[in-house]
């Protein structure tokens, strides 16, 4: 009898026992391959959900400060794609009629360019109209036409850790009218960051948000739909398009002072920017004057005191030029303008005390003091009358009167006299005192910067605007060269491949295929053990047949090969049936994840996605394990004699 004939007839004759073996392997295959299919489905569903929230955006240019809204279109055009400016701010919302609130929301300022980038119809938001995402609309319980109060969080331009910065993030209130719901299909769930929960967002006109924050023509995000995935090229393109103002820097031509000046929207120039500016100045042959401006609570002489005076610290060359003589190198020299000297009734050589505020590391405001010696009295002219030395301090430099000051630190308005108001009316931010830059940096230097302004003087008679343009371009190139990576300046601009980030987040740190496979290992082992036991039972029931085959000359090796062939065939059939069952198993698990265990995943929109590779791997793994289990059952075949086998003895 041929081997194949014996194999076929044995499989059909002992079909009841063999069916149990097939079902065991099929169960193991269904569980193992189904677990891998669940992993595929979760990954694909999360990736689809994350990409749907991004629309057609592939990259995002983001900054801690505001930059030109035109930067989005400029970079998009250079890449051969499109770009759209976007204002994205966290905040909270409250329905004015019901009083219901929603925290941790996103407020987007958008215009027609946003909808065009995503190839969506423009809802044409007007005035104070707003569209709410489905989740926010449901949480607030709003109706069309309802008044919604948005409270926006926006970083202060001036660092909160400095004296003139707001310690807490300033909040801006904005009342809008809810026009309706923005469906998910129309990007109502738009989000640049993968989120576990549903997106609660409000979409308002970009111009409205810019007016509310007093940043016309500026945004903090630019969306790009760029072809390809060349992040290096995109970064280089961004460097080419960035201007100094996008980095939070102000570069001005001061015709009255015949100089160029660099300062910052944050009121501090960081060390990297200062180094780059010095290098560009040296290359162009400019003379540099460096300044640090601070506010003294009090300048005190023996008998009088002067409240709230701006003090400008200058480098040694500028300070000695201002004094028109050499000053002591100990840094204790102080120059007063003639108004302040007369008010204090101070004469050169007299000692002066200066009190000032500093923020401690733990957030405590402390009053410290320093001693100086009056080295001279200056007329209010030239550099001593230059109010441009002082940067813009919100609540101080923009106040019409001293009594209208609203600084982020306590002041006693009762100390302000009529003559102080007169000085402000006439001279505004003109410093009343001048000290050494080295001394001032010891007292008031900050980790984010130790200068507030840098002034550059060219040779007399040059075309200052033209020279200024070349200087600005040189500084821009120095700050955006590879290695600087747009990290210089108060604004940290970065570009991120949001599409790639969404896909990485969708994969996550947990492989749900492996996760469910681990949890199913006992069920797989039990199914394989059951299949092996049934196969062993079948072998034991066929002892007389085995004895007869041995008597006819079949060797033990040939018998094991025969039974192993039967086992492999049964395992293969079980693997094929199990592959079909894996689809059913995966569908059941996904139903459970959508309903019973919905809190395990950041989305309930799970759909079945079966990769052929996962089915093949699951089936192959179960079949191989089944064959190994069957091999294990055949280890005793050669241990019984022919006589014992023919007699049916199992001892």
XYZ file of C-alpha atoms in Angstrom:
651
model
C 0.000 0.000 0.000
C 1.271 3.412 -0.880
C 2.010 5.943 1.841
C -0.371 8.580 0.401
C -3.178 6.048 0.134
C -2.691 4.952 3.748
C -2.558 8.597 4.853
C -5.779 9.514 3.029
C -7.713 6.458 4.255
C -6.530 6.922 7.858
C -7.660 10.575 7.875
C -11.105 9.669 6.577
C -11.572 6.539 8.704
C -10.735 8.238 12.023
C -12.561 11.472 11.114
C -14.191 11.908 14.521
C -10.901 12.020 16.422
C -9.234 13.986 13.657
C -12.043 16.556 13.715
C -11.232 17.312 17.341
C -7.577 17.826 16.408
C -8.572 20.165 13.549
C -10.865 22.197 15.800
C -8.125 22.560 18.427
C -5.631 23.897 15.914
C -8.323 26.076 14.318
C -9.142 27.590 17.704
C -5.495 28.344 18.408
C -5.105 29.882 14.941
C -8.250 31.998 15.283
C -7.130 33.393 18.629
C -3.525 34.027 17.638
C -4.194 35.457 14.180
C -7.231 37.329 15.488
C -5.121 39.026 18.157
C -2.708 40.210 15.463
C -5.660 41.403 13.374
C -6.928 43.403 16.363
C -3.543 45.113 16.552
C -3.709 45.938 12.832
C -7.231 47.298 13.208
C -6.398 49.476 16.195
C -3.315 50.923 14.516
C -5.134 51.643 11.281
C -8.135 53.145 13.087
C -5.967 55.391 15.260
C -3.915 56.473 12.249
C -7.048 57.226 10.235
C -8.555 59.203 13.114
C -5.338 61.202 13.652
C -4.973 61.991 9.953
C -8.635 62.997 9.668
C -8.041 65.558 12.410
C -5.180 67.055 10.414
C -7.063 67.393 7.155
C -4.572 68.072 4.362
C -1.942 69.629 6.640
C 1.407 67.852 6.520
C 3.603 70.257 8.522
C 3.112 73.023 11.042
C 5.349 75.982 11.814
C 4.850 76.940 15.456
C 6.323 79.562 17.740
C 6.178 80.582 21.381
C 5.523 84.114 20.102
C 3.661 85.626 17.174
C 5.136 85.919 13.692
C 3.970 87.328 10.347
C 0.910 85.609 8.945
C 2.403 85.967 5.437
C 5.168 83.533 6.396
C 2.779 80.604 5.822
C 2.061 81.535 2.214
C 5.715 82.361 1.479
C 7.024 79.017 2.736
C 4.172 77.089 1.097
C 4.832 78.676 -2.302
C 8.564 77.957 -2.115
C 7.799 74.306 -1.426
C 5.373 74.071 -4.329
C 2.418 73.526 -1.996
C 0.143 75.806 -0.013
C 0.122 77.408 3.404
C -2.407 78.957 5.752
C -1.943 81.124 8.853
C -3.606 79.969 12.040
C -4.020 81.277 15.528
C -4.180 78.368 17.989
C -4.692 79.116 21.680
C -5.820 77.070 24.682
C -8.650 78.323 26.812
C -12.060 77.625 28.276
C -15.627 78.362 27.207
C -18.881 79.152 28.979
C -22.427 79.406 27.657
C -23.816 82.764 28.783
C -27.415 81.558 29.149
C -26.990 78.148 30.768
C -23.744 78.873 32.604
C -22.315 75.522 31.526
C -18.536 75.519 31.159
C -15.948 73.534 29.256
C -12.272 73.589 30.079
C -9.221 72.570 28.111
C -10.583 73.744 24.778
C -8.785 74.946 21.658
C -9.630 78.290 20.092
C -8.669 78.628 16.448
C -8.488 81.884 14.544
C -9.060 80.996 10.881
C -9.866 82.675 7.594
C -10.533 81.623 3.998
C -6.945 80.402 3.583
C -7.484 77.718 6.237
C -10.508 76.244 4.454
C -8.838 76.529 1.059
C -5.800 74.548 2.251
C -8.103 71.704 3.305
C -10.226 71.957 0.136
C -13.338 72.668 2.194
C -16.106 75.224 1.582
C -15.526 78.483 3.435
C -18.201 78.973 6.147
C -17.481 82.726 5.870
C -17.436 83.585 9.573
C -18.273 87.242 10.127
C -17.923 89.609 13.033
C -18.039 87.626 16.259
C -19.485 84.432 14.857
C -18.047 81.110 15.957
C -18.416 77.478 14.973
C -18.108 74.868 17.709
C -16.942 71.291 17.421
C -19.476 68.576 18.141
C -17.908 67.761 21.513
C -17.855 71.409 22.675
C -21.388 72.060 21.406
C -22.655 69.029 23.315
C -20.797 69.892 26.520
C -22.006 73.495 26.584
C -25.531 72.562 25.510
C -25.566 75.620 23.291
C -28.171 76.556 20.724
C -27.713 78.431 17.490
C -27.309 82.112 18.265
C -26.219 81.512 21.862
C -23.666 83.835 23.413
C -20.460 82.032 24.369
C -17.675 83.543 26.445
C -14.189 82.386 25.490
C -11.288 82.888 27.865
C -7.984 82.665 26.017
C -4.551 81.921 27.399
C -1.652 83.614 25.648
C 1.988 83.904 26.650
C 3.233 87.372 27.495
C 5.826 88.807 25.118
C 7.977 89.710 28.124
C 9.168 86.614 30.070
C 7.268 86.143 33.301
C 10.485 85.472 35.212
C 11.785 88.975 34.481
C 10.754 92.068 36.436
C 8.553 93.474 33.680
C 6.905 90.184 32.693
C 3.554 88.892 33.884
C 4.071 85.948 36.208
C 0.790 84.273 35.291
C -0.216 83.705 31.680
C -2.443 86.635 30.748
C -6.036 85.753 29.971
C -8.169 87.509 27.375
C -11.958 87.304 27.344
C -13.839 87.199 24.076
C -17.615 87.019 23.632
C -18.781 85.286 20.460
C -22.042 84.085 18.979
C -22.329 80.350 18.329
C -23.487 80.005 14.734
C -23.651 76.249 14.784
C -21.742 72.970 14.833
C -18.740 72.236 12.654
C -19.021 68.557 11.800
C -16.067 66.207 11.952
C -16.252 65.702 8.206
C -15.624 69.441 7.847
C -12.644 69.382 10.207
C -14.525 70.139 13.433
C -12.082 67.848 15.246
C -9.018 69.611 13.850
C -5.994 69.136 16.128
C -2.260 69.355 15.541
C -1.542 67.058 18.476
C -2.919 63.532 18.883
C -5.513 63.632 21.653
C -7.107 60.843 23.620
C -10.412 62.634 24.090
C -12.729 64.233 21.584
C -11.574 67.651 20.451
C -13.419 70.578 22.011
C -12.699 73.487 19.716
C -14.101 76.864 18.730
C -13.394 78.393 15.321
C -13.536 82.189 15.166
C -12.457 84.751 12.531
C -8.690 85.241 12.524
C -9.038 89.023 12.385
C -11.222 88.992 15.520
C -8.623 87.047 17.471
C -5.809 89.307 16.268
C -7.699 92.427 17.354
C -8.484 90.934 20.741
C -4.821 90.103 21.388
C -3.527 93.349 19.807
C -1.354 91.463 17.286
C -2.599 92.602 13.854
C -1.168 90.618 10.971
C 0.464 88.074 13.261
C -0.182 84.424 14.161
C 1.516 81.697 16.183
C 1.021 78.807 13.747
C 1.364 78.256 10.017
C -0.110 75.163 8.364
C 1.580 73.703 5.312
C 0.408 71.179 2.749
C 3.805 70.324 1.312
C 4.415 67.624 -1.315
C 6.901 64.930 -0.373
C 8.344 64.254 3.030
C 11.692 66.098 2.889
C 11.828 67.720 6.327
C 15.376 68.979 5.735
C 14.269 70.881 2.634
C 11.320 72.331 4.508
C 13.587 73.513 7.329
C 15.929 75.160 4.844
C 12.999 76.855 3.127
C 11.728 78.149 6.440
C 15.152 79.604 7.242
C 15.128 81.467 3.957
C 11.703 82.967 4.611
C 12.087 83.967 8.263
C 12.682 87.613 9.053
C 14.004 89.217 12.230
C 10.510 90.242 13.282
C 9.429 86.581 13.081
C 12.114 85.842 15.676
C 10.717 88.474 18.021
C 13.435 91.001 17.184
C 12.998 94.674 16.279
C 15.559 96.286 14.019
C 15.154 100.016 13.485
C 16.887 102.850 11.685
C 17.134 105.819 14.103
C 17.672 108.774 11.819
C 17.773 111.206 14.747
C 20.592 109.269 16.409
C 22.298 108.372 13.088
C 22.366 104.754 14.236
C 20.735 101.357 13.906
C 19.161 99.673 16.919
C 18.326 96.081 17.749
C 15.954 95.218 20.560
C 13.367 92.569 21.304
C 9.652 92.189 21.847
C 10.554 90.309 25.021
C 12.582 93.332 26.259
C 15.652 91.076 26.571
C 18.279 90.150 23.997
C 19.589 86.650 24.632
C 23.309 85.949 24.552
C 23.186 84.052 21.229
C 21.512 86.980 19.482
C 23.969 89.434 21.039
C 26.957 87.368 19.863
C 25.573 87.130 16.337
C 24.907 90.887 16.252
C 28.455 91.672 17.415
C 29.863 89.451 14.670
C 27.783 91.135 11.955
C 28.705 94.583 13.322
C 32.395 93.741 13.193
C 32.066 92.515 9.611
C 30.392 95.782 8.580
C 32.680 98.041 10.605
C 30.003 99.329 13.002
C 30.658 100.702 16.471
C 28.485 98.930 19.042
C 26.808 100.400 22.110
C 25.160 97.917 24.450
C 22.482 98.847 26.967
C 20.478 97.298 29.786
C 17.549 99.284 31.167
C 15.944 98.664 34.550
C 13.511 100.372 36.882
C 14.689 101.680 40.234
C 12.011 101.932 42.892
C 13.971 104.704 44.580
C 17.126 106.740 44.046
C 18.024 108.210 47.425
C 20.449 110.937 48.456
C 21.179 112.064 51.997
C 18.024 114.153 52.284
C 15.786 113.361 49.298
C 14.525 110.495 47.221
C 13.335 110.059 43.661
C 10.574 107.468 43.037
C 10.375 105.072 40.085
C 13.227 106.119 37.836
C 14.354 104.304 34.695
C 18.085 103.552 34.822
C 20.108 102.824 31.669
C 23.319 100.795 31.922
C 25.835 101.395 29.126
C 29.098 99.731 28.144
C 32.306 101.426 29.348
C 33.046 103.289 26.116
C 29.561 104.735 25.827
C 29.380 105.635 29.508
C 32.738 107.450 29.459
C 31.797 109.243 26.262
C 28.600 110.336 27.963
C 30.523 111.522 31.053
C 33.243 113.080 28.869
C 35.915 111.730 31.164
C 37.354 108.469 32.465
C 35.293 106.839 35.209
C 36.498 104.617 38.065
C 36.781 100.957 37.090
C 35.019 99.697 40.230
C 31.603 100.136 38.519
C 30.121 102.235 41.344
C 29.918 105.400 39.260
C 26.452 106.769 38.526
C 25.472 109.638 36.253
C 22.281 111.652 36.782
C 20.620 113.905 34.268
C 20.215 117.484 35.332
C 16.533 117.076 36.202
C 17.184 114.155 38.569
C 20.260 115.808 40.114
C 18.271 118.960 40.866
C 15.401 116.934 42.322
C 17.781 115.045 44.642
C 19.893 118.143 45.327
C 22.919 115.927 44.646
C 26.427 116.989 43.731
C 29.272 114.990 42.148
C 31.085 112.818 44.674
C 27.989 112.310 46.780
C 26.856 108.803 47.674
C 23.506 107.555 46.379
C 21.401 104.536 47.252
C 19.358 102.711 44.661
C 16.497 100.337 45.605
C 15.013 97.899 43.071
C 12.819 94.818 42.769
C 13.999 91.321 41.747
C 12.105 88.078 41.425
C 13.464 85.224 43.538
C 13.621 81.705 42.126
C 10.611 80.664 44.240
C 8.484 83.442 42.757
C 8.953 85.907 45.585
C 9.387 89.620 44.875
C 12.259 91.041 46.921
C 13.545 94.577 47.343
C 17.330 94.890 47.140
C 19.658 97.857 47.214
C 22.974 99.010 45.782
C 25.289 101.906 46.603
C 26.705 104.240 43.970
C 28.678 107.470 43.874
C 27.516 110.348 41.727
C 30.175 110.790 39.046
C 28.592 113.612 37.082
C 25.484 115.497 36.011
C 24.386 115.331 32.375
C 22.368 117.739 30.258
C 19.263 116.147 28.780
C 20.582 115.992 25.244
C 22.133 113.507 22.863
C 22.266 109.967 24.230
C 21.174 111.217 27.660
C 17.894 112.359 26.092
C 17.336 109.221 23.996
C 14.082 107.568 24.999
C 14.613 104.801 22.388
C 17.120 103.132 24.726
C 14.208 101.854 26.790
C 12.310 98.841 25.344
C 8.546 98.603 25.351
C 7.279 97.490 28.740
C 3.530 96.736 28.641
C 1.641 98.759 31.226
C 4.538 101.208 31.652
C 5.954 102.733 28.478
C 2.528 102.878 26.808
C 0.843 104.648 29.756
C -0.162 108.285 29.100
C 0.689 109.247 32.688
C 2.753 107.834 35.527
C -0.371 107.385 37.610
C -1.732 105.135 34.819
C 1.101 102.643 35.118
C -0.057 99.026 35.407
C 3.170 97.061 35.888
C 3.180 93.376 36.902
C 4.698 94.324 40.273
C 3.298 96.481 43.102
C 3.872 100.237 43.032
C 2.719 102.952 45.409
C 1.044 105.594 43.280
C 0.916 107.928 46.307
C 4.658 108.451 45.926
C 4.261 109.983 42.471
C 4.461 113.787 42.590
C 3.307 116.442 40.191
C 6.877 117.062 39.029
C 7.218 113.367 38.213
C 4.142 113.614 35.979
C 5.617 116.695 34.314
C 8.850 114.800 33.563
C 6.841 111.940 32.018
C 4.822 114.356 29.908
C 7.970 116.019 28.587
C 10.596 113.276 28.428
C 8.575 110.042 28.604
C 10.958 107.061 28.971
C 14.180 109.084 28.970
C 16.409 107.490 31.650
C 17.138 109.599 34.707
C 20.328 107.745 35.625
C 23.163 105.906 33.871
C 25.434 103.223 35.344
C 28.094 100.754 34.193
C 26.815 97.807 32.141
C 29.038 95.336 34.014
C 27.652 96.491 37.361
C 24.074 96.417 36.102
C 24.439 92.900 34.716
C 25.648 91.740 38.131
C 22.556 93.274 39.718
C 19.864 92.753 37.067
C 21.232 90.225 34.567
C 18.693 87.542 33.626
C 19.216 83.999 32.390
C 17.229 84.857 29.240
C 19.318 87.880 28.403
C 21.590 90.557 29.842
C 20.909 93.324 27.332
C 17.799 95.233 26.361
C 19.198 97.041 23.302
C 22.200 97.172 20.979
C 22.963 100.285 18.956
C 25.194 100.327 15.883
C 26.857 103.428 14.444
C 28.237 103.581 10.911
C 30.632 106.057 9.360
C 29.149 109.544 8.858
C 27.551 110.217 5.503
C 26.509 106.629 4.677
C 23.067 105.745 3.378
C 21.706 104.537 6.719
C 18.555 102.726 5.405
C 20.594 100.854 2.776
C 23.294 99.928 5.278
C 20.594 98.928 7.747
C 18.998 96.588 5.210
C 22.323 94.831 4.584
C 22.984 94.607 8.327
C 19.514 93.132 8.984
C 19.991 90.513 6.268
C 23.404 89.573 7.654
C 21.976 89.196 11.144
C 19.026 87.182 9.854
C 21.387 84.821 8.021
C 23.563 84.445 11.131
C 20.585 83.611 13.347
C 19.035 81.112 10.936
C 22.114 79.256 9.760
C 22.147 75.474 10.285
C 23.031 74.879 13.917
C 21.268 78.000 15.108
C 18.030 76.266 14.028
C 15.846 79.298 14.589
C 16.590 78.980 18.293
C 18.051 82.462 18.681
C 15.825 85.334 19.695
C 12.894 85.328 22.086
C 10.638 83.491 19.613
C 11.430 79.812 19.214
C 10.167 78.885 15.763
C 10.064 75.210 14.951
C 8.657 73.177 12.100
C 7.125 69.780 12.748
C 5.981 67.045 10.438
C 2.561 66.722 12.058
C 1.503 63.946 9.720
C 4.473 61.764 10.664
C 3.963 62.631 14.341
C 0.312 61.569 14.115
C 1.279 58.222 12.613
C 3.924 57.670 15.306
C 1.385 58.436 18.005
C -1.083 56.063 16.371
C 1.461 53.258 16.606
C 2.087 54.226 20.200
C 4.183 52.395 22.726
C 1.668 49.528 23.044
C 1.317 46.999 20.246
C -2.257 45.847 20.713
C -1.604 42.805 18.562
C 1.084 41.623 20.960
C -1.034 42.809 23.899
C -3.988 40.572 22.999
C -1.676 37.752 21.931
C -0.109 37.758 25.410
C -3.524 37.670 27.049
C -4.635 34.871 24.731
C -1.603 32.665 25.265
C -3.407 30.448 27.794
C -6.321 29.916 25.426
C -3.924 29.089 22.580
C -1.970 26.673 24.798
C -5.160 25.006 25.986
C -6.416 24.552 22.408
C -3.106 23.065 21.257
C -2.908 20.790 24.305
C -6.421 19.568 23.589
C -5.511 18.886 19.962
C -2.381 16.975 21.052
C -4.331 14.890 23.564
C -6.964 13.947 20.990
C -4.241 12.977 18.549
C -2.580 10.839 21.234
C -5.936 9.279 22.017
C -6.298 8.404 18.352
C -2.863 6.783 18.294
C -3.690 4.736 21.389
C -6.911 3.528 19.788
C -4.909 2.362 16.750
C -2.392 0.159 18.641
C -3.399 -3.066 16.895
C -3.096 -1.284 13.533
C 0.350 -0.086 14.548
C 1.333 -3.601 15.648
C 0.096 -5.073 12.375
C 2.056 -2.498 10.362
C 5.165 -3.298 12.386
C 4.648 -7.015 11.733
C 4.386 -6.264 8.012
C 7.807 -4.598 8.121
C 7.045 -0.942 8.846
C 9.859 0.522 10.883
C 9.254 2.783 13.869
C 10.735 5.746 11.953
C 8.372 5.140 9.038
C 5.430 4.902 11.401
C 6.358 8.179 13.068
C 6.670 9.770 9.640
C 3.251 8.406 8.717
C 1.580 9.762 11.843
C 3.471 13.021 11.601
C 2.136 13.433 8.056
C -1.387 12.876 9.359
C -0.799 15.448 12.126
C 0.648 18.013 9.724
C -2.316 17.595 7.380
C -4.773 18.018 10.247
C -2.864 21.073 11.504
C -2.864 22.607 8.016
C -6.620 22.168 7.683
C -7.069 23.639 11.178
C -4.867 26.580 10.225
C -6.992 27.352 7.161
C -10.232 27.160 9.134
C -8.702 29.212 11.950
C -7.678 31.970 9.562
C -11.331 32.476 8.693
C -12.259 32.323 12.366
C -9.618 34.959 13.145
C -11.678 37.542 11.259
C -14.716 36.745 13.415
C -12.636 36.791 16.603
C -11.098 40.167 15.724
C -14.523 41.633 14.911
C -15.859 40.516 18.320
C -12.883 42.029 20.172
C -13.264 45.327 18.295
C -16.947 45.420 19.206
C -15.922 45.037 22.835
C -13.379 47.859 22.508
C -16.038 50.124 21.004
C -18.621 49.384 23.670
C -17.571 47.511 26.801
C -13.960 48.739 27.016
C -14.282 52.093 25.231
C -12.097 53.867 27.809
C -9.030 51.857 26.801
C -8.447 53.704 23.535
C -8.492 57.373 22.493
C -11.088 56.674 19.808
C -14.245 54.613 19.547
C -14.219 54.723 15.745
C -12.618 51.317 15.340
C -13.037 49.415 12.118
C -11.829 45.969 11.137
C -8.631 45.911 9.123
C -7.085 42.507 8.495
C -3.624 42.387 6.995
C -2.859 39.150 5.072
C 0.555 39.136 6.697
C -0.974 38.950 10.198
C -3.319 36.122 9.201
C -0.444 34.217 7.641
C 1.808 34.705 10.658
C -0.927 33.718 13.091
C -1.852 30.626 11.100
C 1.763 29.594 10.599
C 2.534 30.027 14.283
C -0.452 27.950 15.358
C 0.228 25.221 12.774
C 3.881 24.940 13.769
C 2.942 24.819 17.452
C 0.310 22.173 16.678
C 2.787 20.022 14.761
C 5.299 20.294 17.619
C 2.618 19.224 20.081
C 1.817 16.221 17.874
C 5.507 15.315 17.623
C 5.565 15.310 21.398
C 2.772 12.710 21.468
C 4.685 10.369 19.142
C 7.682 9.948 21.419
C 6.376 6.610 22.842
C 5.547 4.839 19.581
C 8.764 2.806 19.424
C 8.769 1.797 23.094
C 6.141 -0.994 22.855
C 6.841 -4.452 21.367
C 4.886 -5.798 18.381
C 3.295 -8.415 20.586
C 2.160 -5.811 23.079
C 0.751 -3.665 20.316
C -1.151 -6.557 18.700
C -2.574 -7.557 22.065
C -3.721 -3.995 22.729
C -1.743 -3.759 25.977
C -1.016 -0.204 27.173
C 1.385 -1.089 29.948
